[in-house]
Short mmCIF file of C-alpha atoms in Angstrom, two decimals:
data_model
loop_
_atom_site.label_atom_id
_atom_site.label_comp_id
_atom_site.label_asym_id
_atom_site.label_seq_id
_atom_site.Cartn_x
_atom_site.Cartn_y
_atom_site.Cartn_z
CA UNK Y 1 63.71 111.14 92.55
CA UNK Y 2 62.30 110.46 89.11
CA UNK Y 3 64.06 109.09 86.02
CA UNK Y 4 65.74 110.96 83.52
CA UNK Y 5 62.65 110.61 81.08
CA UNK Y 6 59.95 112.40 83.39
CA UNK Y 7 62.51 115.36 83.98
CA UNK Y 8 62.75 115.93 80.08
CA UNK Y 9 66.73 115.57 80.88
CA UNK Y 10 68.52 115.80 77.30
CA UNK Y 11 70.64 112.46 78.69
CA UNK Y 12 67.58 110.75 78.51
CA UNK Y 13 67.91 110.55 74.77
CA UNK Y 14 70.24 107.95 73.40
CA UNK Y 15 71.49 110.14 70.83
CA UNK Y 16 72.43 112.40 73.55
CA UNK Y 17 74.52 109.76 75.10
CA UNK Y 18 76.04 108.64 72.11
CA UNK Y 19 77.37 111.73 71.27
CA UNK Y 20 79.43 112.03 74.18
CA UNK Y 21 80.77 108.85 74.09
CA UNK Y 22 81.76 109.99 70.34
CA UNK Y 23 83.28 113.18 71.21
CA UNK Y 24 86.43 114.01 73.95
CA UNK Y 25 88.45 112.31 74.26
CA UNK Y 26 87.91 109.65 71.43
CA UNK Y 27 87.12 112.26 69.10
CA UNK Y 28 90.74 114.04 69.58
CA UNK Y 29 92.03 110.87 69.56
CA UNK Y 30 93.75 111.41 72.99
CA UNK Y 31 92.30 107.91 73.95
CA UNK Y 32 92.05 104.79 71.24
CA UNK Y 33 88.21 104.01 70.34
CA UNK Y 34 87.01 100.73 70.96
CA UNK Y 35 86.75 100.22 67.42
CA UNK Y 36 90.55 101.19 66.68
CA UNK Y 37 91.36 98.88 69.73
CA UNK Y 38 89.73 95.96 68.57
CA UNK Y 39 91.41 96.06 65.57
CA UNK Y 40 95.14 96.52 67.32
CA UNK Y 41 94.11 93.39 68.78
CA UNK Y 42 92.89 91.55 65.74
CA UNK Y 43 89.07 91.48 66.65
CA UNK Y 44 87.43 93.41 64.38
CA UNK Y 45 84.63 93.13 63.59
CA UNK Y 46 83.58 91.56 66.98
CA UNK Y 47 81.49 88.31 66.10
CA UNK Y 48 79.47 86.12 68.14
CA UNK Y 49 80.01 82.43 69.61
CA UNK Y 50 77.59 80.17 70.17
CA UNK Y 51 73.70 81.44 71.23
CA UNK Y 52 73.65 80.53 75.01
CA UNK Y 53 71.68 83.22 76.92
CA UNK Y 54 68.64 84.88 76.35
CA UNK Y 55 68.22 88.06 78.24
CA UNK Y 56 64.68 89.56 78.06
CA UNK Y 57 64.23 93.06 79.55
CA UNK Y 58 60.22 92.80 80.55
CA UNK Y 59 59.97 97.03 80.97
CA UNK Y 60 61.29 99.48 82.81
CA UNK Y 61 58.79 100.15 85.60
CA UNK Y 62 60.84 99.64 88.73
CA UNK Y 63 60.27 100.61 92.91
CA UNK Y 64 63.48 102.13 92.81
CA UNK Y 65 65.57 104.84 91.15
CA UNK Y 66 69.21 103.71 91.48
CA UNK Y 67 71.87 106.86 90.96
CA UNK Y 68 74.31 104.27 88.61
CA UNK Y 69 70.94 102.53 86.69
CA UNK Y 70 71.92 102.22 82.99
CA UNK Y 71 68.18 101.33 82.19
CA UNK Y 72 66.62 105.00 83.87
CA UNK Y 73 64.27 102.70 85.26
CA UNK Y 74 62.15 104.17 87.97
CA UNK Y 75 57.52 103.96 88.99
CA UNK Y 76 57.53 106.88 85.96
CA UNK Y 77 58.92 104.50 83.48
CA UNK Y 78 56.05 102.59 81.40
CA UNK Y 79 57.37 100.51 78.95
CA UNK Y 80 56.15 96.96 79.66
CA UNK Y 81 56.63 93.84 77.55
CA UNK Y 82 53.07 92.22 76.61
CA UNK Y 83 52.34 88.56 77.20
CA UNK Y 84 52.42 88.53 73.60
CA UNK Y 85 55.70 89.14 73.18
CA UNK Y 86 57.18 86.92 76.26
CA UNK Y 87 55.50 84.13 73.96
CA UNK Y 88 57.60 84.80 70.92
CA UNK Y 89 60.35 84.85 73.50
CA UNK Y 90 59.74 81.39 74.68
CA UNK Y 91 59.34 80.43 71.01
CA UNK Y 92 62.62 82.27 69.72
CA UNK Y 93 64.13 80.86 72.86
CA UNK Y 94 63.43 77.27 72.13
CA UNK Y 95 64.30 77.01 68.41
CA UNK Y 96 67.86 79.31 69.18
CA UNK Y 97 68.81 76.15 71.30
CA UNK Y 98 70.38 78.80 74.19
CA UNK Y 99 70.28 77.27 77.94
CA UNK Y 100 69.49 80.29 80.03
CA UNK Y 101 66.73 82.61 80.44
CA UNK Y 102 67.61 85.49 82.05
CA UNK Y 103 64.66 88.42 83.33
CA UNK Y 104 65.27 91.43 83.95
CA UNK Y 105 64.16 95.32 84.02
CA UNK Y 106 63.27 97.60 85.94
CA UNK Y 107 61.56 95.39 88.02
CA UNK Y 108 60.69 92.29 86.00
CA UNK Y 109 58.32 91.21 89.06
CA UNK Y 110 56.28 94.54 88.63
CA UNK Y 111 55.13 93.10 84.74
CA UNK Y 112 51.73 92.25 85.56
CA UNK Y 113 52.33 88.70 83.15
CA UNK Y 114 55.17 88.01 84.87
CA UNK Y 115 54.66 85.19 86.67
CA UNK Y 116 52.54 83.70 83.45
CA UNK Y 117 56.24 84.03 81.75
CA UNK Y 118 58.17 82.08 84.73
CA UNK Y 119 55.61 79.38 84.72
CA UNK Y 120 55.51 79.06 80.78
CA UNK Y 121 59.14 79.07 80.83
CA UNK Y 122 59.68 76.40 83.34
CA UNK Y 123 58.20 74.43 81.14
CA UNK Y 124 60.12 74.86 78.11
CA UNK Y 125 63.37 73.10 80.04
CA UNK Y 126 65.67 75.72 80.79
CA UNK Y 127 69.30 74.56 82.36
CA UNK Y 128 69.83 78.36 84.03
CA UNK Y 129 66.56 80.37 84.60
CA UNK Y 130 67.60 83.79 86.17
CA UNK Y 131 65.38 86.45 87.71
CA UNK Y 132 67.39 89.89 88.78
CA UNK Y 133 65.42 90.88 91.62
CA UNK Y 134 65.89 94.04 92.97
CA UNK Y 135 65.60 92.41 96.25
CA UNK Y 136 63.51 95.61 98.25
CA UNK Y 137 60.32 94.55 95.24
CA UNK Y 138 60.12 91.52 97.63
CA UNK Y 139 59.16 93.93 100.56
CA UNK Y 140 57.40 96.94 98.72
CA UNK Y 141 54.01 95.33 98.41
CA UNK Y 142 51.65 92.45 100.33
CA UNK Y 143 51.68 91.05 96.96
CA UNK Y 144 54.96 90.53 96.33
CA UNK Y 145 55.91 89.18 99.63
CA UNK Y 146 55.46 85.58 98.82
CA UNK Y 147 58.23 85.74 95.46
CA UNK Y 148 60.82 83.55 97.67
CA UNK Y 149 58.01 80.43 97.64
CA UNK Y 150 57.43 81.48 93.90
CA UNK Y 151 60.77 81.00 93.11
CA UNK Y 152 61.46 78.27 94.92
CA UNK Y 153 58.84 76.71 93.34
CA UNK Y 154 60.05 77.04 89.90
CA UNK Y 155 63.54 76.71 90.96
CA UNK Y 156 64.69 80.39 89.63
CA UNK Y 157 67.85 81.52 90.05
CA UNK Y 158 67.98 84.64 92.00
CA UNK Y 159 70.33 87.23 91.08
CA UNK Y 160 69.98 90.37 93.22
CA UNK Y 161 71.98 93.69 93.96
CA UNK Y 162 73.71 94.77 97.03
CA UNK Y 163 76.45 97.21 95.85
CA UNK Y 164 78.21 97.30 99.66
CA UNK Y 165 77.24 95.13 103.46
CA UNK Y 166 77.21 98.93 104.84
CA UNK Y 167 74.19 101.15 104.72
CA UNK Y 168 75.48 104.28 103.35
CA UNK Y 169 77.39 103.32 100.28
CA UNK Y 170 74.11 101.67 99.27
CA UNK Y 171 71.28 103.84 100.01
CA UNK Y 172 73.81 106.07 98.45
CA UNK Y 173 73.55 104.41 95.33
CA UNK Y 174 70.59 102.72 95.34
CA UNK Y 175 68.31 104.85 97.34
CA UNK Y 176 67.24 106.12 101.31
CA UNK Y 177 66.11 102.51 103.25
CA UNK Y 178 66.64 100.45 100.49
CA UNK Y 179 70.00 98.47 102.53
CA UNK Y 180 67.70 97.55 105.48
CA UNK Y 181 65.01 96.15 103.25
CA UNK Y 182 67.15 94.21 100.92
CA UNK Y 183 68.76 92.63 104.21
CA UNK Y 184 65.04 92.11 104.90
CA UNK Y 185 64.35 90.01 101.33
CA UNK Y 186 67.51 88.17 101.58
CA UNK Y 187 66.59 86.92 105.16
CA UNK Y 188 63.20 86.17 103.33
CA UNK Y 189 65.13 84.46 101.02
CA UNK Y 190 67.31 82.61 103.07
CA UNK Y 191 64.23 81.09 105.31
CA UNK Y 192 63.17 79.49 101.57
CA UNK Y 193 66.72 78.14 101.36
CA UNK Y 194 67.47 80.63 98.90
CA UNK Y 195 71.69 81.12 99.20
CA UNK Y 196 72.19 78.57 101.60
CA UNK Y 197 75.61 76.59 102.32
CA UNK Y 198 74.80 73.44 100.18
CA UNK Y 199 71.15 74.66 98.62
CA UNK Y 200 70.40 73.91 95.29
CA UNK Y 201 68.35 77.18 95.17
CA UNK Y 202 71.17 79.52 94.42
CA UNK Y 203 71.30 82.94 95.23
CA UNK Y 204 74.30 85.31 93.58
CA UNK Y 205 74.65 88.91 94.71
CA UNK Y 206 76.00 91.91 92.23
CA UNK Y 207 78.29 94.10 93.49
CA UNK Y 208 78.94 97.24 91.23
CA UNK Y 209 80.73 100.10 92.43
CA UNK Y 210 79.10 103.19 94.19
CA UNK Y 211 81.50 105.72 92.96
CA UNK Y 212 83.80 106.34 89.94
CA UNK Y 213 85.81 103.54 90.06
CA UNK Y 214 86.03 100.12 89.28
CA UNK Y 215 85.25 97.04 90.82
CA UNK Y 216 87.92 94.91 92.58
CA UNK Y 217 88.64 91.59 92.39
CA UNK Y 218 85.57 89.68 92.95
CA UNK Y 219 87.06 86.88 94.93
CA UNK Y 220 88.61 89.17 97.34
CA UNK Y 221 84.64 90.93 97.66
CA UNK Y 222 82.98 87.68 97.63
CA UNK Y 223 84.56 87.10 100.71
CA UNK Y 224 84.53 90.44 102.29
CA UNK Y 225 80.80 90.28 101.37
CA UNK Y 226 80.37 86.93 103.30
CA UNK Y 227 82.53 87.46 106.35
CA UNK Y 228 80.40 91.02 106.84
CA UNK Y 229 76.66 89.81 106.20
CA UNK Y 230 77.19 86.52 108.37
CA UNK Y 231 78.48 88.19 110.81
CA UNK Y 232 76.02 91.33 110.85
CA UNK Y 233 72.96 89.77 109.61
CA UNK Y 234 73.27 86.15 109.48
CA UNK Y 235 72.75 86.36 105.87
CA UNK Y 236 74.14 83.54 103.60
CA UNK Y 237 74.73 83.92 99.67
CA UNK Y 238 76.38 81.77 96.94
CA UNK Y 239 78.47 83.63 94.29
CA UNK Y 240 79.36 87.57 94.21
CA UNK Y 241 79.38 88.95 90.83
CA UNK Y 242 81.40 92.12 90.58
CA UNK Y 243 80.17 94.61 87.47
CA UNK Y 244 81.62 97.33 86.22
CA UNK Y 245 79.25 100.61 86.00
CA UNK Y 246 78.58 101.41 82.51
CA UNK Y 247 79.13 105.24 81.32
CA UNK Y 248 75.14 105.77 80.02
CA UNK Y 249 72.41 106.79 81.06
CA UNK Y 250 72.18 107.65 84.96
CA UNK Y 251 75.22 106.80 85.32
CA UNK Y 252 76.93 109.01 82.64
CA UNK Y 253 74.90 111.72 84.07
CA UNK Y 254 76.51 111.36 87.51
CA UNK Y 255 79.76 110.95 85.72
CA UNK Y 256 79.55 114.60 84.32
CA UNK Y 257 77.88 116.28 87.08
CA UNK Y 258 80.45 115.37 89.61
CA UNK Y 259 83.12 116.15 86.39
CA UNK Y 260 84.54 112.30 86.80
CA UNK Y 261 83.32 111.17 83.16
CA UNK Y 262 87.35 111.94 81.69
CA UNK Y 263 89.24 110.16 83.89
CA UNK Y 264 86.41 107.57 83.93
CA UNK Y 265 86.84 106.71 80.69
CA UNK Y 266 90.25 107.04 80.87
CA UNK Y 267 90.66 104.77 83.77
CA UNK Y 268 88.09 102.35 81.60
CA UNK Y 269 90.60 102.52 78.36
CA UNK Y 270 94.11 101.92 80.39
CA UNK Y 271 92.36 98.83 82.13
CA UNK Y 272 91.48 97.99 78.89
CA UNK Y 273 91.98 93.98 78.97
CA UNK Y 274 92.37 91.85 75.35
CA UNK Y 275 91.83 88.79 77.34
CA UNK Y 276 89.01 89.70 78.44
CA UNK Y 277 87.10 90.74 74.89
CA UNK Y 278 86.80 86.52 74.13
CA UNK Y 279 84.48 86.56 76.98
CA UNK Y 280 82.12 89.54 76.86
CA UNK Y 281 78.23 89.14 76.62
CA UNK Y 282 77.49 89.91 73.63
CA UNK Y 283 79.37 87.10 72.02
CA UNK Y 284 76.75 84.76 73.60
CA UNK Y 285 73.82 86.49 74.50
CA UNK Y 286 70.58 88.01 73.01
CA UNK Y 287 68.86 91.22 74.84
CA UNK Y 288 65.65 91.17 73.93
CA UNK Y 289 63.85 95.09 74.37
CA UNK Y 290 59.81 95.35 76.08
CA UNK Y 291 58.92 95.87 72.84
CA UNK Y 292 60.45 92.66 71.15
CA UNK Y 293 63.32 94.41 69.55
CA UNK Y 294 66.42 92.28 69.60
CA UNK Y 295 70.31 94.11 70.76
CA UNK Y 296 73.76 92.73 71.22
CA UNK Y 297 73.25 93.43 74.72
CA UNK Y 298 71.19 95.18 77.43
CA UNK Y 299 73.45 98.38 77.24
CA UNK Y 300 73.39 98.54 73.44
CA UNK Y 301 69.47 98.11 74.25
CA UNK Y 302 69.43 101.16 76.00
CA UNK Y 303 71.12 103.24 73.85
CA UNK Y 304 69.29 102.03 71.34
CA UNK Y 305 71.55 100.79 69.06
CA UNK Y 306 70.16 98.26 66.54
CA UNK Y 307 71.88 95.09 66.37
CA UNK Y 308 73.07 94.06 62.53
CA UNK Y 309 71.39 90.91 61.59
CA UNK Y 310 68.62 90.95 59.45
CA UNK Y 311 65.66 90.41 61.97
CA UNK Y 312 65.34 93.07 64.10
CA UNK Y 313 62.53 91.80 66.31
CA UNK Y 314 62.65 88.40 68.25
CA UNK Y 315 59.28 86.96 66.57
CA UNK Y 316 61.95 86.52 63.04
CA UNK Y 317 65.08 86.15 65.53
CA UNK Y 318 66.58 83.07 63.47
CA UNK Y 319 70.40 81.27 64.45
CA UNK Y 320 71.78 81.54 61.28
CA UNK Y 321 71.09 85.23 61.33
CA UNK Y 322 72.16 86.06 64.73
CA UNK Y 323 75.37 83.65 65.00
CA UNK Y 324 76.53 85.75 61.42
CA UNK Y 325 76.20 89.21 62.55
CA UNK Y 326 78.64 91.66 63.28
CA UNK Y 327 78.39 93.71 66.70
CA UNK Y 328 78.04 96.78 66.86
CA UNK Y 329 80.50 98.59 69.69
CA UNK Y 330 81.01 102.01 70.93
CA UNK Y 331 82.92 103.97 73.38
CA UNK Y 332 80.52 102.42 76.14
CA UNK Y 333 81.92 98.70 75.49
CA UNK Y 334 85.10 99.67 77.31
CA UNK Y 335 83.43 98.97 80.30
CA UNK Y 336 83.11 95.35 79.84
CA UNK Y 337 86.62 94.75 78.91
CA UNK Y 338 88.59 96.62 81.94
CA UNK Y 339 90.21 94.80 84.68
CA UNK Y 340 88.60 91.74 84.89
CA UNK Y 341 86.04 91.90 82.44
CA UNK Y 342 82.54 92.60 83.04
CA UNK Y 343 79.29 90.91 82.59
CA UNK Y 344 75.56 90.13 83.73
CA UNK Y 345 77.59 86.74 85.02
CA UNK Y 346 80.58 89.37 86.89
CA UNK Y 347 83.99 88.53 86.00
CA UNK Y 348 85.25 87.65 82.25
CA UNK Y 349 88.71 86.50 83.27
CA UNK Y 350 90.43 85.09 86.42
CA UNK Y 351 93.32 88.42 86.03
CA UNK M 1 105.82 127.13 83.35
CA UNK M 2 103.16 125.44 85.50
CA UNK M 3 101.32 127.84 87.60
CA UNK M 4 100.82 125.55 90.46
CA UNK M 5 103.55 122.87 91.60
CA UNK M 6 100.60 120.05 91.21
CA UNK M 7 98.90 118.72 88.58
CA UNK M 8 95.88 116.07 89.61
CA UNK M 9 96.89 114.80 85.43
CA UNK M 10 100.62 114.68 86.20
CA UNK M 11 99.96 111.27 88.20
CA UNK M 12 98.89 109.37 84.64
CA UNK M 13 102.11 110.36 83.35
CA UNK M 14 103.49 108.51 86.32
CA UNK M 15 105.34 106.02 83.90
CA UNK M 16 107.06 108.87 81.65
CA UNK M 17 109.54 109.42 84.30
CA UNK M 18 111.11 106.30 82.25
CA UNK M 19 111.82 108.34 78.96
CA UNK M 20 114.76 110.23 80.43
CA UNK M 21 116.11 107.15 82.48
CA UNK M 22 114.39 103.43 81.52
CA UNK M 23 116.54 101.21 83.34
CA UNK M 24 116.12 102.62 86.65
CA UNK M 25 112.28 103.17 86.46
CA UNK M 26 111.64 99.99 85.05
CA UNK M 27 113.14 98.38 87.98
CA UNK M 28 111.44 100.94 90.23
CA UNK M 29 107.91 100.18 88.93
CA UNK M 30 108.89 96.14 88.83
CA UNK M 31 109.97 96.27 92.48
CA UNK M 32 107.06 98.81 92.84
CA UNK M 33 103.98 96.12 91.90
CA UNK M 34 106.11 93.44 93.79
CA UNK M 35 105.50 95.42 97.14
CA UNK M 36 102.07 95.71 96.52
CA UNK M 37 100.89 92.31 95.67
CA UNK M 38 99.30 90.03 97.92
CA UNK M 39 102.05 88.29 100.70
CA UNK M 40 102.26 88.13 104.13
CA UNK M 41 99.88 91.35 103.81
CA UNK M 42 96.71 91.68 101.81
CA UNK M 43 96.98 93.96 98.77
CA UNK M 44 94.33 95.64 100.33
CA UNK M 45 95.93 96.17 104.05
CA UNK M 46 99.14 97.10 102.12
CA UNK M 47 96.15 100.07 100.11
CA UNK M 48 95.87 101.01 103.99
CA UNK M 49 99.22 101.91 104.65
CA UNK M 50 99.99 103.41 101.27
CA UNK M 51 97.30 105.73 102.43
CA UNK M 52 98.26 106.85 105.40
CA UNK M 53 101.48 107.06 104.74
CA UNK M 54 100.60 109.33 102.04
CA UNK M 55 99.01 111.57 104.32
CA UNK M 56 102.38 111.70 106.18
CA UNK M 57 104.07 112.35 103.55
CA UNK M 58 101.80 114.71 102.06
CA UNK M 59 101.52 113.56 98.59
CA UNK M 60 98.57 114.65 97.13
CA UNK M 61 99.36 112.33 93.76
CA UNK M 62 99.82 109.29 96.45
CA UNK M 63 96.60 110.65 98.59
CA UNK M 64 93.94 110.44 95.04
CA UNK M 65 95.70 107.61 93.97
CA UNK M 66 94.97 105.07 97.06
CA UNK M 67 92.18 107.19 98.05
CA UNK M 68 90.86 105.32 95.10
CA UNK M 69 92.24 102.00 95.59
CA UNK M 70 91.13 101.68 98.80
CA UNK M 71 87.44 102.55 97.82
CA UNK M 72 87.66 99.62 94.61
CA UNK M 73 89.36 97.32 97.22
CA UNK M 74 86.33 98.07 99.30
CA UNK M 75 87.47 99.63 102.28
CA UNK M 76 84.71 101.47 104.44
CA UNK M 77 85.26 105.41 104.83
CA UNK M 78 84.91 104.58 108.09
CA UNK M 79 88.26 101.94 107.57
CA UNK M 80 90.57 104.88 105.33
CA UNK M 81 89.70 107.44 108.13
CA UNK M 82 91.26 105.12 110.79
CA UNK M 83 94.02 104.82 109.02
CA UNK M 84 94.98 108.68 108.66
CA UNK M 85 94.05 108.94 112.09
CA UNK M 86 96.79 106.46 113.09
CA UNK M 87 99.28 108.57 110.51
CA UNK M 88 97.85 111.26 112.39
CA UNK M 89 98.84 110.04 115.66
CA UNK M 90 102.59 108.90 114.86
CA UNK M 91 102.99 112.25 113.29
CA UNK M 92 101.64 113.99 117.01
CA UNK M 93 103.16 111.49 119.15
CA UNK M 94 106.24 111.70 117.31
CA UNK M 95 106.56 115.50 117.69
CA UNK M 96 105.33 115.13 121.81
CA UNK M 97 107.72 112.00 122.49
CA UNK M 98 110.49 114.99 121.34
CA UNK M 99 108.97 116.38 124.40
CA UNK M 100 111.45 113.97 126.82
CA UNK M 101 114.33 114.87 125.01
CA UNK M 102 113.45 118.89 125.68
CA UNK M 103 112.66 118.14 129.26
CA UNK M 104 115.78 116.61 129.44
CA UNK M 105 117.61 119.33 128.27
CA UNK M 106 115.77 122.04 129.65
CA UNK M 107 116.41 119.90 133.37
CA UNK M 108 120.43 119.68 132.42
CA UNK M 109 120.27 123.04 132.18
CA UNK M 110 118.22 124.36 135.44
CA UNK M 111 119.18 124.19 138.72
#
């Protein structure tokens, strides 16, 4: 399978995406856009909180193509962030006064500088430091095989996706093997003490649907999740983040080829959840692009949406300018707010 | 007029039943949630039963709603296919028990 971009697929175009999120049924105004719903609740514009996570996208190379990926990552994609760049990210990162770094991709282990970054980063003092490993990248390659000592040694925080403890709803979702070799990185991990009961080096899982619908409660998972891959595997983990699939990119094109993306969106707007909105992402988070472009988030990355501050890259990425900006929302944002709420960190709310 | 009996958008409109009567289906969909909220059973064992007792009922509203439920509660395929099957097997066994109540007719009857 390749990504959207090497098959010349219109949906790999932002402006492609966008325009369906515009049109039916926001456009006939049979559902509310997130715009017009934000202000029924008195939160437009949406505005930010305090700067507290930095979330820097090193490229979209990745070992797998995942049906649901919002990034079209996939071994065709070559946008890579240069050590360059992961330098004005460490010095954006320090004078913003945010507490976690958070990695991710495609692949963020498959950026040639990227364990230069980690070790540079270390050293800057960060309270959370977050790599979303893929978990199979620690078993596609000799070379990547020794990543649980590597984090362990700079005490990374591993977040990694497992969308179900049953083969076929993953490989499903995430590709043929890959649930047999991420139960093969996560016993990897374990043996490093990675997710153990007690462990200081923690280890979350990601759950996000493998279908059209939403996630449940992510208690109730977490402990389905635990009770399953004890008891088949042996397999320990901390925390269970459940993450509601965002309509772009691959995604939205599996949403309209299997004629779901309606009722998707519908389902998205009548879960639609005000409590959740103080709590979204974007509100205290920067997404920083591969090429040093700044967004409100990761999605809004993708879809290439520039954010509304001044700066646009993260070399002139100031506080003053960020923490005064309005965000910029679209149809898409309704998947952070259903339910729950949504976010790189799971759950917004405790509905 | 529709031309079929069921429409898979009809279910959304679920709550409209309360325009011609609000009283009544506001206690309906009160006691409704109530039922279905975790107790003595899960939420999610109570998804179970809601599904195969739509198959019994044959409600194909009931079926795509829990169909769906059951799959964001995170029940295996292999779980909501064990259910019907039970569903399944009251409907059978309740048609073959029957069977005793023939028999003892049919024996009554015979010489």
């Amino acid at each position: 399978m390749k990504s959207l971009h090497a098959q010349n697929k219109p949906l790999a175009e932002p402006a492609e995406q966008l325009a369906i999120l515009a049109g039916a049924p926001f456009l006939e105004g049979q559902l509310p856009t997130f715009q017009n719903q934000l202000q029924s609740i008195g939160q437009w514009p949406l505005t930010p909180k305090k700067l507290e996570i930095f979330q820097v996208n090193l490229g979209y190379m990745c070992n797998q193509v995942c049906q649901h990926c919002h990034v079209d990552a996939g071994p065709d994609r070559k946008e890579i962030m240069t050590r360059q760049t992961m330098q004005a990210c460490l010095e954006a990162m320090a004078r913003s006064g945010a507490h976690t770094l958070d990695l991710t991709g495609g692949a963020p282990e498959m950026n040639p500088d990227f364990r230069w970054f980690v070790e540079e980063a270390a050293k800057i003092g960060v309270n959370d430091f977050i790599v979303r490993c893929n978990l199979t990248i620690v078993v596609a390659n000799k070379k990547y095989n020794d990543l649980p000592q590597f984090f362990a040694r700079h005490q990374v925080h591993v977040v990694s996706s497992l969308p179900y403890y049953e083969v076929q709803r993953t490989d499903r979702q995430r590709g043929e093997g890959v649930f047999h070799k991420s139960i093969e990185a996560l016993r990897m991990l374990n043996a490093e003490g990675y997710g153990m009961p007690g462990s200081p080096l923690k280890l979350d899982l990601v759950y996000n649907p493998s279908g059209a619908f939403l996630p449940n409660n992510q208690q109730g998972l977490e402990a389905d999740f635990k009770a399953a891959l004890f008891r088949d595997y042996g397999i320990h983990f901390h925390q269970l983040f459940a993450i509601t699939n965002m309509p772009i990119s691959r995604y939205l094109e599996y949403l309209l080829a299997s004629d779901n993306y309606e009722d998707y969106m519908d389902t998205l707007v009548r879960a639609f959840n005000p409590a959740a909105v103080e709590n979204v992402m974007c509100r205290n988070t920067v997404s920083v692009g591969w090429d040093g472009r700044i967004f409100d988030c990761d999605f809004n990355q993708m879809l290439q949406l520039p954010c509304s501050t001044k700066a646009k890259h993260v070399e002139q990425l100031s506080p003053e300018d960020w923490n005064n900006r309005s965000i910029v929302v679209a149809s898409h944002c309704y998947g952070c707010t259903a339910g729950s709420g949504s976010s790189c960190q799971g759950t917004l709310t405790n509905a | 007029m529709e031309n079929s009996y069921y429409n898979p958008k009809d279910l959304k409109k679920f709550a409209e039943i309360g325009e011609w009567d609000k009283a009544l289906a506001d206690k309906f969909f009160a006691w409704y949630g109530d039922v279905f909220a975790d107790g003595a059973l899960t939420a999610r064992e109570k998804s179970l039963i809601a599904l195969a007792v739509a198959h019994t009922v044959q409600c194909p509203y009931c079926i795509d709603a829990y169909a769906s439920d059951c799959l964001q509660k995170g029940v295996s395929n292999e779980g909501m296919m064990e259910a019907i099957h039970v569903a399944a097997a009251i409907r059978g066994g309740s048609s073959l028990v029957h069977g005793v109540q023939m028999m003892n007719k049919v024996n009554k009857l015979s010489m």
